[in-house]
GROMACS .gro file of N, CA and C in nm:
model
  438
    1UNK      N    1   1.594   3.212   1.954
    1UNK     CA    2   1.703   3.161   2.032
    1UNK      C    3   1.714   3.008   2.019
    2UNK      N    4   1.613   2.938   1.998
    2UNK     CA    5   1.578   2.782   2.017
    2UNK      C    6   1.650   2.759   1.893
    3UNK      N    7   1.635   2.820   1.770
    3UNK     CA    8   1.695   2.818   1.610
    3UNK      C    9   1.806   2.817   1.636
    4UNK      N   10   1.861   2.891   1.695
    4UNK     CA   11   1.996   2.918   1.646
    4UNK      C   12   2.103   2.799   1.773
    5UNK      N   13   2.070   2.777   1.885
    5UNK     CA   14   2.119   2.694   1.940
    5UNK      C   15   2.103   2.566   1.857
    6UNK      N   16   2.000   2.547   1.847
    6UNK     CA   17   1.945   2.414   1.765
    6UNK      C   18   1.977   2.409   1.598
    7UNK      N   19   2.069   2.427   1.542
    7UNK     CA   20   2.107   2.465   1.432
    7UNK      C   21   2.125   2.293   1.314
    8UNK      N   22   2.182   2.231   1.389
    8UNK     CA   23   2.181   2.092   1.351
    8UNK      C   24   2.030   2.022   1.317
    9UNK      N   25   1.997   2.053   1.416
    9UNK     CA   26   1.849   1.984   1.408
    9UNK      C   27   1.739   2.047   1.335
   10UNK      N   28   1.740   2.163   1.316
   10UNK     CA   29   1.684   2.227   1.215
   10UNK      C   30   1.689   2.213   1.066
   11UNK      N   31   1.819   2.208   1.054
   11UNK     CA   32   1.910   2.208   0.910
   11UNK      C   33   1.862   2.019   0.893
   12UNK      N   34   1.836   1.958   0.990
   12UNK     CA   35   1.803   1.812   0.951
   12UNK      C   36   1.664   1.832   0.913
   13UNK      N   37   1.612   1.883   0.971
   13UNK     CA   38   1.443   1.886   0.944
   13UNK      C   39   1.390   1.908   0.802
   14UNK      N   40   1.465   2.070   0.791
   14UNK     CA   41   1.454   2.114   0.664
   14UNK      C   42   1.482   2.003   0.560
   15UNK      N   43   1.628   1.918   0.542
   15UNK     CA   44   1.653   1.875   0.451
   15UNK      C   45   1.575   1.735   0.481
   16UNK      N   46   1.474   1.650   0.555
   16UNK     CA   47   1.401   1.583   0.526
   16UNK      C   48   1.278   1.630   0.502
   17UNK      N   49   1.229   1.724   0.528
   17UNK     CA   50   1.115   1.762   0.423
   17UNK      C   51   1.112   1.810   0.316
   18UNK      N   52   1.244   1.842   0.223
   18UNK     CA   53   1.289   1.830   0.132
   18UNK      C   54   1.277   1.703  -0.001
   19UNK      N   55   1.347   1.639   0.114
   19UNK     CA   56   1.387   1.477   0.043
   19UNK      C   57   1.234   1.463   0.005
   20UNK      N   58   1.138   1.450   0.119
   20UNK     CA   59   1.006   1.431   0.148
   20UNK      C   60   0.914   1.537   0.053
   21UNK      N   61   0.954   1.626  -0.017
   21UNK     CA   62   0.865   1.703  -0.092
   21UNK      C   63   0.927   1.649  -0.246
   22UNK      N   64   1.039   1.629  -0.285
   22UNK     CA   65   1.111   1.592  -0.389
   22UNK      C   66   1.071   1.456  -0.438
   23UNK      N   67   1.054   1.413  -0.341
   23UNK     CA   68   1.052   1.227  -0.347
   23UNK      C   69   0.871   1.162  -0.287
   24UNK      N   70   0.783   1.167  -0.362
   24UNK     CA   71   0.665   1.187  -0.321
   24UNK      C   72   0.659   1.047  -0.280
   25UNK      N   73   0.545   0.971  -0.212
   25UNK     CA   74   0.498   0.833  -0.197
   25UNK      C   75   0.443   0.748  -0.325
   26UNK      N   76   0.483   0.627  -0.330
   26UNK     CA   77   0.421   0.553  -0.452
   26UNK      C   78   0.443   0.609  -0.584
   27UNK      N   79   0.517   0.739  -0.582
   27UNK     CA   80   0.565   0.772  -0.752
   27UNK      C   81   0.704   0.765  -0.750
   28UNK      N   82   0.779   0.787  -0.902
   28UNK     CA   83   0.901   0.802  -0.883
   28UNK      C   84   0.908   0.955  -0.841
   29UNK      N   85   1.055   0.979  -0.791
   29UNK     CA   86   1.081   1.065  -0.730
   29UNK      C   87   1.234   1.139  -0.839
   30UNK      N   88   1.357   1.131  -0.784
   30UNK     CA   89   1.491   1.180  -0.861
   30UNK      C   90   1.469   1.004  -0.917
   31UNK      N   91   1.511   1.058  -1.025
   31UNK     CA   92   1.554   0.945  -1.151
   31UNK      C   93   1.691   0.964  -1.245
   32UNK      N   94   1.784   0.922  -1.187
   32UNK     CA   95   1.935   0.994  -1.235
   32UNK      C   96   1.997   0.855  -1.273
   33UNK      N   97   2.092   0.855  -1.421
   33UNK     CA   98   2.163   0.764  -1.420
   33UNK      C   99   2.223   0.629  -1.264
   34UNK      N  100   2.218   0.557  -1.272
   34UNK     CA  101   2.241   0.406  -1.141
   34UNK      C  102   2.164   0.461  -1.034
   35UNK      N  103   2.099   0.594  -1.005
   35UNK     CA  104   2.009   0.573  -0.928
   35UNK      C  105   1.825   0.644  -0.916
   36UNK      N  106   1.778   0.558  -0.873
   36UNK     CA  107   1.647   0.574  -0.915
   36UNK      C  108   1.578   0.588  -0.771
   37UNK      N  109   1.434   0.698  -0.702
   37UNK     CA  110   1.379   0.692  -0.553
   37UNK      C  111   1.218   0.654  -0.622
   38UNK      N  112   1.195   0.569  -0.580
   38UNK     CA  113   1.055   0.540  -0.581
   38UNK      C  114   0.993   0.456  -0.444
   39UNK      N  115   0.877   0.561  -0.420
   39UNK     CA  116   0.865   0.568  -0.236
   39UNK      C  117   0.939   0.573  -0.175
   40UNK      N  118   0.973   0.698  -0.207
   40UNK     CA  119   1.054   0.755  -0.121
   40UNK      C  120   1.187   0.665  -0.079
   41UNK      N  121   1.190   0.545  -0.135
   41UNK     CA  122   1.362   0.454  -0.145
   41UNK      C  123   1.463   0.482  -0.230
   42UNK      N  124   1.559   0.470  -0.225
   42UNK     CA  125   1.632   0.507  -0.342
   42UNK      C  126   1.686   0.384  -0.388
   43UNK      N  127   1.694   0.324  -0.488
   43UNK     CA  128   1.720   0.233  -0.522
   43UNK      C  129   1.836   0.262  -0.640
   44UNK      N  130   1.961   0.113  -0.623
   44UNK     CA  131   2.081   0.139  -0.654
   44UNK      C  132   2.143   0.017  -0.751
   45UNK      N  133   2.146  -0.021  -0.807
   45UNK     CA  134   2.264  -0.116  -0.903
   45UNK      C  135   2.115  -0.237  -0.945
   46UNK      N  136   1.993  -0.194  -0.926
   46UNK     CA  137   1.925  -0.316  -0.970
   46UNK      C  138   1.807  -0.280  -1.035
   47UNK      N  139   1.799  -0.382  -1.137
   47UNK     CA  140   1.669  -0.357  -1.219
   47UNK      C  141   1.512  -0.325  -1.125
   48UNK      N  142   1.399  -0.256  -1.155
   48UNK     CA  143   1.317  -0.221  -1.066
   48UNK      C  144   1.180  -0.245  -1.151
   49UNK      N  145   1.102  -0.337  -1.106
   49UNK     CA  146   0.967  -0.365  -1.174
   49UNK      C  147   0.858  -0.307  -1.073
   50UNK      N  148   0.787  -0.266  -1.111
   50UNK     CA  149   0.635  -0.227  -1.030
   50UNK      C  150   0.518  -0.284  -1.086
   51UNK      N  151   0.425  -0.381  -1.045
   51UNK     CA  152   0.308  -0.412  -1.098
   51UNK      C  153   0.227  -0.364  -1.075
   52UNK      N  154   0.112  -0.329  -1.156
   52UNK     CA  155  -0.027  -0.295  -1.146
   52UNK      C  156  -0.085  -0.259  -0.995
   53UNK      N  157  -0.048  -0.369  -0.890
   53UNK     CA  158  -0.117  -0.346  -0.750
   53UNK      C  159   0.000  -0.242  -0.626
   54UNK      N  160   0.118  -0.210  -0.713
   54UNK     CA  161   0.192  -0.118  -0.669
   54UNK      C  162   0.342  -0.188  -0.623
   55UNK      N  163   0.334  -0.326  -0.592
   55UNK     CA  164   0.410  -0.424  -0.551
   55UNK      C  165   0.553  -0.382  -0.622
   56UNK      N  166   0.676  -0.376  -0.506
   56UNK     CA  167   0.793  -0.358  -0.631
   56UNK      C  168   0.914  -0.448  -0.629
   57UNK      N  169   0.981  -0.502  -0.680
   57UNK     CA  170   1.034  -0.566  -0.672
   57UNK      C  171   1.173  -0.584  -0.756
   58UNK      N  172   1.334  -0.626  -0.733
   58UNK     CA  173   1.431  -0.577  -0.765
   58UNK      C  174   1.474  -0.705  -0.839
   59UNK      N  175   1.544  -0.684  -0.975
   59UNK     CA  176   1.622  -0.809  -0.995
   59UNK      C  177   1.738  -0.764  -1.067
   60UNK      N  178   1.861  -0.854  -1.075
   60UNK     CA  179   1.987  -0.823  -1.087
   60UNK      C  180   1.982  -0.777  -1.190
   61UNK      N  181   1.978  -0.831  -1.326
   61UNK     CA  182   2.020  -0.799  -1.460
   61UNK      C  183   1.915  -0.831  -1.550
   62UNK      N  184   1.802  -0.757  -1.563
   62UNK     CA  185   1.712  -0.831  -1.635
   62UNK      C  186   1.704  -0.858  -1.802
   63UNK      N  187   1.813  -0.780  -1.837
   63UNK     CA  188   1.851  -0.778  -1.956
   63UNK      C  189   1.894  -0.934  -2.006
   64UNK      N  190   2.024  -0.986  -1.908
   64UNK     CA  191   2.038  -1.158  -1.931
   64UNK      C  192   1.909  -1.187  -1.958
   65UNK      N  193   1.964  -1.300  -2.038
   65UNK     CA  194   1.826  -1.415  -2.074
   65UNK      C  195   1.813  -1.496  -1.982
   66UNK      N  196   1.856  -1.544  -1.913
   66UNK     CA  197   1.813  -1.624  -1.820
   66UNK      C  198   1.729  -1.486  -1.719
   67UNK      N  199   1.757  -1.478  -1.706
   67UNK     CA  200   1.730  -1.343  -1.571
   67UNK      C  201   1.565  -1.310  -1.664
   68UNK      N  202   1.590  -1.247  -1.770
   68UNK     CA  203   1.441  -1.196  -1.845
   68UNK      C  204   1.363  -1.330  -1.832
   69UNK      N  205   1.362  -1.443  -1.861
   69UNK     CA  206   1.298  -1.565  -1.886
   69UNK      C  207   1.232  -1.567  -1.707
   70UNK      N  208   1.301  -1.600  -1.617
   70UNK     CA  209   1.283  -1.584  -1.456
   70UNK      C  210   1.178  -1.474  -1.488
   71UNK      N  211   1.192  -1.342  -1.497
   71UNK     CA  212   1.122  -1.230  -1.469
   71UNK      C  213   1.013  -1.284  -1.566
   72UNK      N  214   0.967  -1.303  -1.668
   72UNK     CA  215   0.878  -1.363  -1.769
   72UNK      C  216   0.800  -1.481  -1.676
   73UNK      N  217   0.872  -1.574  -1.649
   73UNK     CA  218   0.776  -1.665  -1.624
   73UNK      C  219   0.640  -1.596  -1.458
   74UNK      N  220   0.749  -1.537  -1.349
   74UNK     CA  221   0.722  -1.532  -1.228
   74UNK      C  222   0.606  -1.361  -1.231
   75UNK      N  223   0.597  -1.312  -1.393
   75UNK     CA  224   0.529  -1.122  -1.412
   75UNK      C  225   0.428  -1.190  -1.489
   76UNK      N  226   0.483  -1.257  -1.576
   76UNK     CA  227   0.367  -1.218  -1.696
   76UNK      C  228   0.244  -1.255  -1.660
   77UNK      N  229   0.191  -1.366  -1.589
   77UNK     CA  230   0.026  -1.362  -1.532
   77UNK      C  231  -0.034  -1.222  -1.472
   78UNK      N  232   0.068  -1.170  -1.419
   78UNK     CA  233   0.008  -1.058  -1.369
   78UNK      C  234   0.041  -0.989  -1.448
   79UNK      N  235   0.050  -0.956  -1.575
   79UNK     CA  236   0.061  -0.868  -1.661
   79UNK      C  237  -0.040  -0.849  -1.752
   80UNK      N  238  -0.104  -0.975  -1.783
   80UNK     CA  239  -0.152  -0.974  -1.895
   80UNK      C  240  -0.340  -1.016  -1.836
   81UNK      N  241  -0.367  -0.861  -1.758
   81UNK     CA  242  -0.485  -0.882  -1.714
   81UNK      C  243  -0.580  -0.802  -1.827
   82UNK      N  244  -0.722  -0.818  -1.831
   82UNK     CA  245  -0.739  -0.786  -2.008
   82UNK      C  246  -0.877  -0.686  -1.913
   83UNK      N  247  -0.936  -0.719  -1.819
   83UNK     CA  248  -1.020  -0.667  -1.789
   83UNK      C  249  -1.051  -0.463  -1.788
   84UNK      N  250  -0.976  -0.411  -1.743
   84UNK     CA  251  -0.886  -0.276  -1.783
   84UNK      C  252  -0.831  -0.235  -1.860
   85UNK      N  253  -0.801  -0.108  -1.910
   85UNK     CA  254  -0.709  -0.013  -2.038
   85UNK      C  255  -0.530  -0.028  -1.909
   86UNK      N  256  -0.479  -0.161  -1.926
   86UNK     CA  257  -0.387  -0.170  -1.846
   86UNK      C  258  -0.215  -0.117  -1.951
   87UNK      N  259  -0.153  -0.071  -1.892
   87UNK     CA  260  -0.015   0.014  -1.957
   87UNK      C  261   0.090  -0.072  -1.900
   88UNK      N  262   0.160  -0.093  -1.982
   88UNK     CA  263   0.306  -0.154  -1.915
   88UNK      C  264   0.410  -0.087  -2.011
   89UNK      N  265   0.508  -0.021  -1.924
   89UNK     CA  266   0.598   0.112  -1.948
   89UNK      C  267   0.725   0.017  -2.005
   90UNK      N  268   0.814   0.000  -2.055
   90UNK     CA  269   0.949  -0.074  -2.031
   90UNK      C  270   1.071   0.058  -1.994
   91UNK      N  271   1.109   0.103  -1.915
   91UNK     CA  272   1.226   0.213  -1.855
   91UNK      C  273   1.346   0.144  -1.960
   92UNK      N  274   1.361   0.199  -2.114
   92UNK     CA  275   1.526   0.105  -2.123
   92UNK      C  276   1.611   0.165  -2.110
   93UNK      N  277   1.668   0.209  -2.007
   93UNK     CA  278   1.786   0.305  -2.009
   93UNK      C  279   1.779   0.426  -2.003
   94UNK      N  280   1.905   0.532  -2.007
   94UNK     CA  281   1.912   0.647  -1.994
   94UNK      C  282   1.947   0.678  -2.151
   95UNK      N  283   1.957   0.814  -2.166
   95UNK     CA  284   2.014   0.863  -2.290
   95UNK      C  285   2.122   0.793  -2.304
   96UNK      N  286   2.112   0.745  -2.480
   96UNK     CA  287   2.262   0.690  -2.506
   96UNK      C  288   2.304   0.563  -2.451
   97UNK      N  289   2.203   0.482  -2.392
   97UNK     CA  290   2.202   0.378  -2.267
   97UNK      C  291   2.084   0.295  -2.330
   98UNK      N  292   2.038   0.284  -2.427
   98UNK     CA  293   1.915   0.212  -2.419
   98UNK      C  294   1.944   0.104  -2.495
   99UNK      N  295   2.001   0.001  -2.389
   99UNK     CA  296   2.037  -0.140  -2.482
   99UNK      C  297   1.927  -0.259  -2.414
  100UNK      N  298   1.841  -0.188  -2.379
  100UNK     CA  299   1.726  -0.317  -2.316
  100UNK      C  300   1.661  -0.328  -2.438
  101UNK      N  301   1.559  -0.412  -2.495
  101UNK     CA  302   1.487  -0.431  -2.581
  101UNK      C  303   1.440  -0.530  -2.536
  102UNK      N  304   1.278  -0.510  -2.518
  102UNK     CA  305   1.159  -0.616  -2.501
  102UNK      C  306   1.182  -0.768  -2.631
  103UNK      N  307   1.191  -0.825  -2.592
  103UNK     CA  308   1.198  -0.919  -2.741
  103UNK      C  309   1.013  -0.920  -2.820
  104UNK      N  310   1.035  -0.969  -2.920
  104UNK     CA  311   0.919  -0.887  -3.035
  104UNK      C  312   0.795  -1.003  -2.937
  105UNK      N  313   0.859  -1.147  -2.928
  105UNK     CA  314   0.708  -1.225  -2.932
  105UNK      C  315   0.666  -1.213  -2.772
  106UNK      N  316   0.758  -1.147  -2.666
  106UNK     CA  317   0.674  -1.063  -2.516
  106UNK      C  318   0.591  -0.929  -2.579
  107UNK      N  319   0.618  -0.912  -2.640
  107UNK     CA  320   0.538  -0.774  -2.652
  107UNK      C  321   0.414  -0.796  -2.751
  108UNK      N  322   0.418  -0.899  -2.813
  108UNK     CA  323   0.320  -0.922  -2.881
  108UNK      C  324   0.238  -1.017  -2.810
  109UNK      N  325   0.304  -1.087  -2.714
  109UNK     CA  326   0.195  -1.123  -2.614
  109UNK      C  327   0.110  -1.042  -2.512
  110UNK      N  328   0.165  -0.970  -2.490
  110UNK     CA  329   0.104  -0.846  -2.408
  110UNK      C  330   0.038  -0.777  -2.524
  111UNK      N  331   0.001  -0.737  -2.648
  111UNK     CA  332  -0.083  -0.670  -2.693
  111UNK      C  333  -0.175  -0.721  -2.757
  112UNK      N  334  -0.157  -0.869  -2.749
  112UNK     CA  335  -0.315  -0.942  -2.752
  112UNK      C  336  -0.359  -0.964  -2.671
  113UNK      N  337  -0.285  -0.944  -2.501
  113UNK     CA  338  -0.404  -0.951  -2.383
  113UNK      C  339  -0.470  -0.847  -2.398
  114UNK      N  340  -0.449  -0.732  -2.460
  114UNK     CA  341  -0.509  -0.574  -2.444
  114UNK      C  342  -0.430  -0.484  -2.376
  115UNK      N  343  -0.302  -0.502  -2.342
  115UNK     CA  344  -0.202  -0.435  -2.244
  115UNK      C  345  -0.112  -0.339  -2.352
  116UNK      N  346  -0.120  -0.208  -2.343
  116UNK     CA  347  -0.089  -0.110  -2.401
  116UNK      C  348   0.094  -0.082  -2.369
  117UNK      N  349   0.212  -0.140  -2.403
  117UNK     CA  350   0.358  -0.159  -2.423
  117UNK      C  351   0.415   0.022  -2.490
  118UNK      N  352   0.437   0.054  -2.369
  118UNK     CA  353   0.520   0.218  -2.397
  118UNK      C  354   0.658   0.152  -2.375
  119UNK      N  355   0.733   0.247  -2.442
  119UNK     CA  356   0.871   0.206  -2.443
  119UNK      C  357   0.963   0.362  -2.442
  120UNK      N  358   1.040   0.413  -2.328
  120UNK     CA  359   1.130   0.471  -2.274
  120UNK      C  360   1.222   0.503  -2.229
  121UNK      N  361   1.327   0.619  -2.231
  121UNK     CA  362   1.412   0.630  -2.166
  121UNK      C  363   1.369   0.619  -2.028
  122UNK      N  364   1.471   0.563  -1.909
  122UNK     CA  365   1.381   0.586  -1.780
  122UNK      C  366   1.331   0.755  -1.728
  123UNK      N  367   1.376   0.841  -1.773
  123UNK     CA  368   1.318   0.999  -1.708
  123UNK      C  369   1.178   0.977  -1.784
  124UNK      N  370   1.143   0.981  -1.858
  124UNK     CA  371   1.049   0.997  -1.958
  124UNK      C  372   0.950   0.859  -1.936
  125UNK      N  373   0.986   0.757  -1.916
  125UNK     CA  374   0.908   0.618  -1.838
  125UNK      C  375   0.842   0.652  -1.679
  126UNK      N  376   0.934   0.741  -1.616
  126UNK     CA  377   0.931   0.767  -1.465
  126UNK      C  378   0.770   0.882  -1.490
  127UNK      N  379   0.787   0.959  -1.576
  127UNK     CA  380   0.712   1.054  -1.555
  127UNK      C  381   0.626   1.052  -1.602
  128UNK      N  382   0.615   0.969  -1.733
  128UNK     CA  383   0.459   0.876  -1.717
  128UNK      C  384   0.405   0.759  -1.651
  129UNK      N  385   0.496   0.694  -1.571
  129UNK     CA  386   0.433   0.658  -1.456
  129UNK      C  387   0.342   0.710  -1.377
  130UNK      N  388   0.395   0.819  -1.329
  130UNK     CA  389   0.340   0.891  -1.224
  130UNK      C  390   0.166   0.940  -1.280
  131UNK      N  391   0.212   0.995  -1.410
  131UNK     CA  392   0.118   1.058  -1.501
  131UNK      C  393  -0.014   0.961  -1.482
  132UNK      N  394   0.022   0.891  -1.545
  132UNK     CA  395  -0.116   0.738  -1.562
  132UNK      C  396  -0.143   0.718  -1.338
  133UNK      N  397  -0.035   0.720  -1.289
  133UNK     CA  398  -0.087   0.707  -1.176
  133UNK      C  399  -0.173   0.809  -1.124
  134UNK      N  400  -0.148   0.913  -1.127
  134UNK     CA  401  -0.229   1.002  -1.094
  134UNK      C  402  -0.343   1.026  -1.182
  135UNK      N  403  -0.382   0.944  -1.250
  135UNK     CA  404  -0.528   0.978  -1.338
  135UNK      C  405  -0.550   0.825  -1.267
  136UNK      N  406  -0.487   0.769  -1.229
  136UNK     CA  407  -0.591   0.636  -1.141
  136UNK      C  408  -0.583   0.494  -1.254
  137UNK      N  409  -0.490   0.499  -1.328
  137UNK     CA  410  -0.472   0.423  -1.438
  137UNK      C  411  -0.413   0.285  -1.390
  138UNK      N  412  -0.438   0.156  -1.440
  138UNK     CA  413  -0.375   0.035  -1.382
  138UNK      C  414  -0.243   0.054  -1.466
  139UNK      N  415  -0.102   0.037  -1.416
  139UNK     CA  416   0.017   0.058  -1.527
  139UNK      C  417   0.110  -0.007  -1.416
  140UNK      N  418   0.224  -0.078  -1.515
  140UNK     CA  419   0.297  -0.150  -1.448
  140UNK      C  420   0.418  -0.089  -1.492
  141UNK      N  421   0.554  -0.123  -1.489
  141UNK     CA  422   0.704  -0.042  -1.505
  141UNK      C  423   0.795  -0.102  -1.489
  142UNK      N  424   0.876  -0.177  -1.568
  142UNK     CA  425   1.003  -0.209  -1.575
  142UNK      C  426   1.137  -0.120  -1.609
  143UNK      N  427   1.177  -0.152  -1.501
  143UNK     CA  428   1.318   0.005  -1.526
  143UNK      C  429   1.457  -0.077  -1.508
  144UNK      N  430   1.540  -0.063  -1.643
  144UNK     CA  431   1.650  -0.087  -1.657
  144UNK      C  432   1.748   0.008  -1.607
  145UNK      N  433   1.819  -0.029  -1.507
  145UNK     CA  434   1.898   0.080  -1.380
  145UNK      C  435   2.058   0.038  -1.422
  146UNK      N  436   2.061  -0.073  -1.443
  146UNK     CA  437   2.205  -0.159  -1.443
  146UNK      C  438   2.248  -0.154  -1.548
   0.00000   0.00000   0.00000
């Protein structure tokens, strides 16, 4: 009787433990063209970096050069830690979408700190994220959303 009076509030419950089973903590979650949920946020029109200590952080267009240079100067110390088998993912895009490209002499700086440079569509970036996270792996993630 309580169900069926209570029909609203039920039907809310259900569909946040939904969201909440779909969309886990600290991994990515739905990863769909302009929008991306990681912890459980959904995040919308902006580039999305995650470092090593889980920290995440949004920037407009990281593709611009000015914008990549900003993101370069204010990441790369914390990128290029040598002590660990550390992973840094680059997300470039979706299918048919992948106009990000790491420039050659960032990536060759990162693989003489010892930092292992995967390069992805974001579904396929997202889900080795998670992957390396759940084996306890230090890995960082830049995801081109915009």
């Amino acid at each position: 009787m309580f169900l069926w009076r209570n029909k609203f509030l039920v039907l809310l419950a259900l569909l946040v433990l939904g969201y909440l089973h779909v969309n886990p903590a600290r991994q990515f979650g739905i990863v769909r063209p302009q929008l991306v949920v990681y912890n459980r946020v959904p995040i919308l029109f902006f580039d999305l970096f995650i470092g090593y200590d889980g920290k995440s952080e949004l920037y407009d267009d990281v593709s611009e050069t000015r914008s990549f240079d900003y993101f370069w100067r204010s990441e790369a110390p914390r990128l290029r830690k040598t002590d660990q088998d550390y992973v840094f993912i680059i997300g470039a895009g979706f299918e048919g979408d992948s106009r990000f490209k790491l420039d050659q002499h960032y990536e060759d700086s990162l693989l003489m700190s010892g930092v292992d440079v995967l390069r992805a569509p974001n579904p396929q970036a997202a889900r080795k994220y998670n992957e390396l996270k759940e084996q306890n792996r230090p890995v960082a993630i830049l995801m081109k959303l915009k």
